CSV table of C-alpha atoms in Angstrom, one decimal:
chain,number,residue,atom,x,y,z
A,1,MET,CA,0.0,0.0,0.2
A,2,ASP,CA,1.5,3.3,-1.3
A,3,ALA,CA,0.6,6.9,0.8
A,4,ARG,CA,0.6,8.4,-2.6
A,5,ASP,CA,-2.6,6.2,-3.4
A,6,LEU,CA,-4.4,8.8,-0.5
A,7,HIS,CA,-6.6,11.4,-2.2
A,8,PRO,CA,-4.7,14.3,-2.4
A,9,ALA,CA,-6.8,16.4,0.0
A,10,ALA,CA,-6.7,13.8,2.2
A,11,ARG,CA,-2.8,14.2,2.1
A,12,ALA,CA,-3.0,17.6,2.4
A,13,GLU,CA,-4.7,17.1,5.4
A,14,LEU,CA,-1.3,15.2,7.1
A,15,LYS,CA,0.7,17.9,6.5
A,16,THR,CA,1.2,18.9,10.0
A,17,LEU,CA,2.4,15.5,10.7
A,18,SER,CA,6.4,14.4,10.1
A,19,LYS,CA,6.6,12.8,7.2
A,20,ASP,CA,7.2,9.3,8.2
A,21,ASN,CA,3.9,9.5,10.6
A,22,ALA,CA,1.8,11.1,7.9
A,23,ASP,CA,3.3,7.8,5.2
A,24,TRP,CA,2.0,5.4,8.1
A,25,VAL,CA,-1.2,7.6,8.8
A,26,ALA,CA,-1.7,7.6,5.1
A,27,ARG,CA,-1.5,3.8,4.1
A,28,HIS,CA,-3.7,2.7,6.9
A,29,LEU,CA,-6.4,5.2,5.8
A,30,VAL,CA,-6.0,3.7,2.1
A,31,THR,CA,-6.3,0.1,3.5
A,32,ALA,CA,-9.4,0.7,5.7
A,33,ALA,CA,-11.1,2.8,2.2
A,34,LEU,CA,-10.1,-0.4,0.1
A,35,LEU,CA,-11.7,-2.8,2.8
A,36,VAL,CA,-14.8,-1.1,4.4
A,37,ASP,CA,-16.7,-2.8,1.7
A,38,SER,CA,-15.4,-6.3,2.1
A,39,ASP,CA,-14.1,-6.4,6.0
A,40,PRO,CA,-15.5,-3.6,7.8
A,41,GLU,CA,-13.7,-4.8,11.0
A,42,GLU,CA,-10.0,-4.8,9.7
A,43,ALA,CA,-11.0,-1.8,8.1
A,44,ASN,CA,-11.8,-0.2,11.4
A,45,GLN,CA,-9.0,-1.5,12.9
A,46,HIS,CA,-6.6,0.6,10.3
A,47,ALA,CA,-8.5,3.3,11.1
A,48,LEU,CA,-8.4,3.3,14.7
A,49,SER,CA,-4.5,2.6,14.0
A,50,ALA,CA,-4.6,6.0,12.0
A,51,ALA,CA,-6.6,8.0,14.7
A,52,ARG,CA,-4.1,6.5,17.2
A,53,ARG,CA,-1.2,8.8,15.5
A,54,ALA,CA,-2.9,11.5,13.9
A,55,GLY,CA,-5.9,12.0,16.6
A,56,ARG,CA,-6.6,15.8,15.5
A,57,VAL,CA,-6.9,15.2,11.5
A,58,ALA,CA,-10.5,15.5,10.2
A,59,VAL,CA,-10.3,13.0,7.8
A,60,VAL,CA,-8.9,10.5,10.1
A,61,ARG,CA,-11.9,11.0,12.7
A,62,GLU,CA,-13.9,11.1,9.9
A,63,THR,CA,-13.0,7.3,8.7
A,64,ALA,CA,-13.3,6.2,12.2
A,65,ALA,CA,-16.6,7.2,12.2
A,66,ILE,CA,-17.3,5.9,8.6
A,67,THR,CA,-15.9,2.2,9.9
A,68,ALA,CA,-17.9,2.3,13.1
A,69,TYR,CA,-21.0,3.2,11.0
A,70,ARG,CA,-20.7,0.1,8.7
A,71,LEU,CA,-19.8,-2.2,12.1
A,72,GLY,CA,-23.2,-0.9,13.4
A,73,ASP,CA,-21.3,0.9,16.4
A,74,PHE,CA,-23.9,3.9,16.3
A,75,ALA,CA,-22.9,5.1,19.1
A,76,THR,CA,-18.8,5.3,18.5
A,77,ALA,CA,-19.5,6.6,15.2
A,78,LEU,CA,-22.0,9.5,16.0
A,79,ARG,CA,-19.2,10.6,18.8
A,80,GLU,CA,-16.2,10.6,15.7
A,81,LEU,CA,-18.0,12.4,13.6
A,82,ARG,CA,-19.1,15.0,16.1
A,83,THR,CA,-15.0,15.4,16.3
A,84,TYR,CA,-14.7,15.1,12.6
A,85,ARG,CA,-17.3,18.6,12.6
A,86,ARG,CA,-15.7,20.2,15.3
A,87,ILE,CA,-12.3,19.8,13.7
A,88,SER,CA,-13.3,20.5,9.9
A,89,GLY,CA,-16.0,22.8,10.4
A,90,ARG,CA,-18.2,21.0,7.7
A,91,ASN,CA,-21.5,19.7,7.8
A,92,ASP,CA,-21.0,17.4,4.9
A,93,GLN,CA,-21.5,14.0,7.3
A,94,LEU,CA,-24.8,15.4,8.6
A,95,PRO,CA,-27.4,13.1,6.8
A,96,MET,CA,-24.7,10.1,8.4
A,97,MET,CA,-24.8,11.8,12.2
A,98,VAL,CA,-29.0,11.8,11.7
A,99,ASP,CA,-28.8,7.9,11.0
A,100,CYS,CA,-27.1,7.6,13.8
A,101,GLU,CA,-28.9,8.8,15.8
A,102,ARG,CA,-32.0,6.5,14.1
A,103,GLY,CA,-29.6,3.5,14.7
A,104,LEU,CA,-29.9,4.4,18.5
A,105,GLY,CA,-33.4,4.5,18.5
A,106,ARG,CA,-33.7,8.1,18.9
A,107,PRO,CA,-35.7,9.1,15.7
A,108,GLU,CA,-37.0,12.7,17.3
A,109,ARG,CA,-33.4,14.1,18.3
A,110,ALA,CA,-32.4,12.6,14.5
A,111,LEU,CA,-35.1,15.0,13.2
A,112,GLU,CA,-34.3,17.5,15.5
A,113,LEU,CA,-30.5,17.4,14.4
A,114,GLY,CA,-31.4,17.2,10.4
A,115,ARG,CA,-33.2,20.5,11.1
A,116,SER,CA,-30.3,22.5,12.8
A,117,VAL,CA,-28.8,23.1,9.5
A,118,ASP,CA,-29.8,25.4,6.6
A,119,ARG,CA,-30.1,22.7,4.0
A,120,ALA,CA,-29.6,25.5,1.1
A,121,ALA,CA,-26.1,25.8,2.2
A,122,LEU,CA,-25.5,22.1,1.9
A,123,GLU,CA,-23.9,20.6,-1.5
A,124,THR,CA,-26.4,18.8,-3.5
A,125,PRO,CA,-25.3,15.3,-2.5
A,126,VAL,CA,-25.5,15.9,1.1
A,127,GLN,CA,-29.1,17.5,0.4
A,128,VAL,CA,-30.0,14.5,-1.1
A,129,GLU,CA,-28.4,12.0,1.4
A,130,LEU,CA,-30.1,14.5,4.5
A,131,ALA,CA,-33.6,14.3,2.3
A,132,ILE,CA,-33.3,10.2,2.7
A,133,ALA,CA,-32.1,10.1,6.2
A,134,MET,CA,-35.1,12.2,7.7
A,135,SER,CA,-37.5,10.3,5.5
A,136,GLY,CA,-36.2,7.4,7.5
A,137,ALA,CA,-36.9,8.9,11.1
A,138,ARG,CA,-40.4,9.6,10.1
A,139,LEU,CA,-40.8,6.2,8.8
A,140,ASP,CA,-39.7,5.0,12.1
A,141,LEU,CA,-42.0,7.3,13.7
A,142,GLY,CA,-44.6,5.5,11.7
A,143,ASN,CA,-45.8,8.7,9.3
A,144,PRO,CA,-45.1,7.4,5.9
A,145,THR,CA,-47.0,10.7,4.7
A,146,ALA,CA,-44.6,13.2,6.1
A,147,ALA,CA,-41.6,10.5,5.2
A,148,LEU,CA,-42.6,11.2,1.5
A,149,GLY,CA,-42.4,14.6,1.8
A,150,GLU,CA,-39.5,14.5,3.0
A,151,LEU,CA,-38.0,13.1,-0.3
A,152,GLU,CA,-40.3,15.5,-2.1
A,153,ILE,CA,-37.2,17.5,-3.3
A,154,PRO,CA,-36.0,19.5,-6.6
A,155,GLN,CA,-33.6,16.3,-7.3
A,156,LEU,CA,-36.5,13.8,-7.5
A,157,ASP,CA,-36.3,14.5,-11.0
A,158,PRO,CA,-37.3,11.7,-12.9
A,159,SER,CA,-35.5,12.7,-16.2
A,160,THR,CA,-32.2,13.0,-15.3
A,161,ALA,CA,-30.2,10.6,-13.3
A,162,TYR,CA,-27.2,11.7,-11.0
A,163,SER,CA,-25.1,9.7,-8.7
A,164,TRP,CA,-27.2,10.1,-6.1
A,165,SER,CA,-30.5,9.3,-8.2
A,166,PRO,CA,-31.0,5.4,-7.6
A,167,ALA,CA,-31.0,5.8,-4.0
A,168,LEU,CA,-33.3,8.7,-3.9
A,169,TYR,CA,-35.5,6.9,-6.3
A,170,SER,CA,-35.6,3.8,-4.1
A,171,ALA,CA,-36.6,5.6,-0.8
A,172,TYR,CA,-39.2,6.7,-2.8
A,173,ALA,CA,-40.7,3.9,-3.9
A,174,ALA,CA,-40.3,2.3,-1.0
A,175,THR,CA,-42.1,4.5,0.9
A,176,LEU,CA,-44.8,5.1,-1.8
A,177,GLU,CA,-45.2,1.3,-1.2
A,178,GLU,CA,-45.6,1.9,2.7
A,179,LEU,CA,-48.5,4.2,1.7
A,180,GLY,CA,-50.2,1.3,-0.3
A,181,ARG,CA,-50.0,3.2,-3.7
A,182,GLN,CA,-47.9,-0.2,-5.2
A,183,ASP,CA,-48.5,0.7,-9.0
A,184,GLU,CA,-46.5,4.7,-8.7
A,185,ALA,CA,-44.1,2.3,-6.6
A,186,ASP,CA,-43.8,0.5,-9.3
A,187,GLU,CA,-42.8,3.1,-11.3
A,188,TRP,CA,-40.2,4.6,-9.5
A,189,TRP,CA,-38.4,1.2,-9.3
A,190,ALA,CA,-38.3,0.9,-12.8
A,191,ARG,CA,-36.7,4.3,-13.0
A,192,VAL,CA,-34.1,3.2,-10.4
A,193,ASP,CA,-32.9,0.5,-12.9
A,194,ARG,CA,-33.1,2.5,-15.7
A,195,ALA,CA,-31.1,5.4,-13.6
A,196,ALA,CA,-28.5,2.7,-12.8
A,197,GLU,CA,-28.1,1.6,-16.2
A,198,ALA,CA,-27.7,5.0,-17.7
A,199,LEU,CA,-25.2,6.0,-15.1
A,200,ALA,CA,-22.8,2.5,-15.7
A,201,GLU,CA,-23.1,3.2,-19.2
A,202,ALA,CA,-21.7,6.8,-18.9
A,203,ALA,CA,-19.3,5.4,-16.6
A,204,GLU,CA,-17.9,3.1,-19.2
A,205,ASP,CA,-17.8,6.0,-21.9
A,206,ASP,CA,-16.2,8.2,-19.8
A,207,ALA,CA,-13.7,5.5,-19.4
A,208,TRP,CA,-12.2,5.7,-22.8
A,209,GLU,CA,-11.6,9.7,-22.6
A,210,THR,CA,-8.2,10.9,-22.1
A,211,VAL,CA,-7.0,13.3,-19.3
A,212,ASP,CA,-3.8,14.9,-19.0
A,213,VAL,CA,-2.3,14.0,-15.4
A,214,VAL,CA,-0.3,16.1,-13.2
A,215,GLU,CA,2.3,14.6,-11.4
A,216,GLU,CA,2.7,17.8,-8.9
A,217,ALA,CA,-0.5,16.8,-7.4
A,218,ILE,CA,0.6,13.6,-6.0
A,219,GLU,CA,4.1,14.2,-5.1
A,220,VAL,CA,4.9,12.9,-1.4
A,221,ASP,CA,7.1,15.8,-0.7
A,222,GLU,CA,3.6,17.5,0.2
A,223,PHE,CA,3.9,15.8,3.7
A,224,ASP,CA,6.2,18.6,5.8
A,225,GLU,CA,6.2,19.8,8.9
A,226,SER,CA,5.1,23.0,8.2
A,227,GLY,CA,2.6,24.7,10.6
A,228,ASP,CA,0.2,25.2,7.5
A,229,ASP,CA,-2.1,22.6,7.3
A,230,GLY,CA,-2.6,22.9,3.1
A,231,SER,CA,-6.5,21.8,3.0
A,232,GLY,CA,-9.4,23.1,1.9
A,233,ASP,CA,-12.6,21.9,0.5
A,234,ASP,CA,-12.1,19.3,-2.8
A,235,GLU,CA,-15.6,20.8,-4.2
A,236,SER,CA,-15.8,20.5,-7.6
A,237,GLY,CA,-20.2,21.2,-8.1
A,238,ASP,CA,-22.9,19.5,-8.8
A,239,ASP,CA,-22.4,15.9,-9.9
A,240,GLU,CA,-22.3,15.3,-13.9
A,241,SER,CA,-25.8,14.3,-14.9
A,242,VAL,CA,-27.3,11.5,-17.3
A,243,GLU,CA,-30.3,12.7,-19.2
A,244,LEU,CA,-33.1,9.7,-19.5
A,245,ASP,CA,-35.6,9.3,-22.0
A,246,ASP,CA,-38.8,11.0,-21.2
A,247,ALA,CA,-40.9,8.2,-23.4
A,248,GLU,CA,-38.9,5.4,-21.9
A,249,LEU,CA,-39.4,6.8,-18.3
A,250,GLY,CA,-43.3,6.9,-18.5
A,251,ASP,CA,-45.5,10.0,-17.1
A,252,ALA,CA,-46.2,9.8,-13.8
A,253,GLU,CA,-44.6,12.3,-11.6
A,254,PRO,CA,-43.6,12.7,-7.9
A,255,GLY,CA,-47.0,12.1,-5.7
A,256,ASN,CA,-48.4,14.9,-3.4
A,257,GLY,CA,-47.4,13.8,-0.5
A,258,TYR,CA,-28.3,7.8,5.0
A,259,VAL,CA,-23.0,5.8,9.6
A,260,SER,CA,-13.6,7.9,17.7
A,261,THR,CA,-13.4,8.2,20.5
A,262,LEU,CA,-9.4,8.7,20.4
A,263,GLY,CA,-7.3,11.5,20.9
A,264,ASP,CA,-8.8,14.8,23.2
A,265,ASP,CA,-10.2,17.9,21.8
A,266,ASP,CA,-10.2,21.3,23.4
A,267,ASP,CA,-13.2,22.9,21.5
A,268,ASP,CA,-15.5,20.7,23.2
A,269,ASP,CA,-17.3,24.0,24.3
A,270,THR,CA,-18.3,24.6,20.6
A,271,ASP,CA,-20.1,21.1,20.0
A,272,ASP,CA,-23.9,21.4,19.4
A,273,ASP,CA,-26.2,21.9,21.9
A,274,LEU,CA,-27.9,18.8,20.6
A,275,ASP,CA,-25.0,17.1,21.7
A,276,ASP,CA,-25.3,18.3,25.8
A,277,ASP,CA,-27.3,15.9,26.7
A,278,ASP,CA,-26.0,12.8,25.0
A,279,SER,CA,-27.1,10.0,26.6
A,280,ASP,CA,-24.3,7.3,25.6
A,281,GLY,CA,-22.1,9.9,27.9
A,282,ALA,CA,-18.8,8.7,26.1
A,283,ALA,CA,-16.1,11.8,26.0
A,284,ASP,CA,-14.0,11.9,22.7
A,285,GLN,CA,-11.4,10.2,24.2
A,286,PRO,CA,-10.8,6.8,25.4
A,287,GLY,CA,-8.5,6.1,28.2
A,288,GLU,CA,-6.8,3.3,26.7
A,289,ILE,CA,-4.3,5.6,24.2
A,290,ASP,CA,-1.2,6.4,25.2
A,291,GLU,CA,-0.4,9.6,23.4
A,292,ASP,CA,3.3,9.2,23.9
A,293,ASN,CA,3.7,5.4,23.0
A,294,PRO,CA,0.8,4.8,20.2
A,295,ARG,CA,1.0,1.8,18.7
A,296,ASP,CA,0.1,1.0,15.3
A,297,ILE,CA,-2.4,-2.2,14.2
A,298,ASP,CA,0.7,-4.6,13.8
A,299,GLY,CA,2.0,-3.3,17.2
A,300,SER,CA,5.0,-1.2,16.0
A,301,ALA,CA,5.4,2.1,17.3
A,302,ALA,CA,4.3,5.5,15.5
A,303,GLY,CA,7.1,7.0,13.5
């Protein structure tokens, strides 16, 4: 595993570390990303190893949260996401936080958390993920009509497929089924398949395109010990879309009616008011971590 396999934006966050430590952390993050689908438990161990070496780096805490979420450890995932949010100042993982509250059996709190930010300030894919998570919380409360309303957002467009469209269409179809509107649900399930096929075809077409490779973007000497973390939002705007054939999709329109406790943080007073009465009562740092002598997943000491 090579440190240069880590996304440049993520590597830039590691510039505050020594070069050797940054390389170790980067390799753990790359491995965690590769294993999160096939072996989430092993992925989580690599994420924890990275966190022991770089507990104050946002992308490290984010990775620990995602792997914990995939294990179904919603309490740990939520604590890690809160820390990630404080360090980064970003709300891009808000949908996962809402889903963690759902996983902990707290749908009312999930809704409160989802309403705590201005959705218009979120990137479009995050808006869609949040709508799906909020809809799920409504279903948890036994209100499918309100759940459907959460999904009726501008991005629920049957004529154009984006990367997030299949998930949004699926959630909409499932909610229609909850309401007993099976005919409409069947149409949206068909749209799920068509959108997925269109996106797959577009991806195959893009694979044949040529691109210029900028070697400077992946130089390892980005890892230095300067105080500048070099981080920045890696925002590329809206996802590319694929136009879907209106005749093929049919005439139906929308009805009327997503988931560490490592290191400490000095800015706990900036946490959300919603977190103050957290019933799981765990702090941001566990007692077992020795910051002076962190150990790696393989037993080696940090570089």
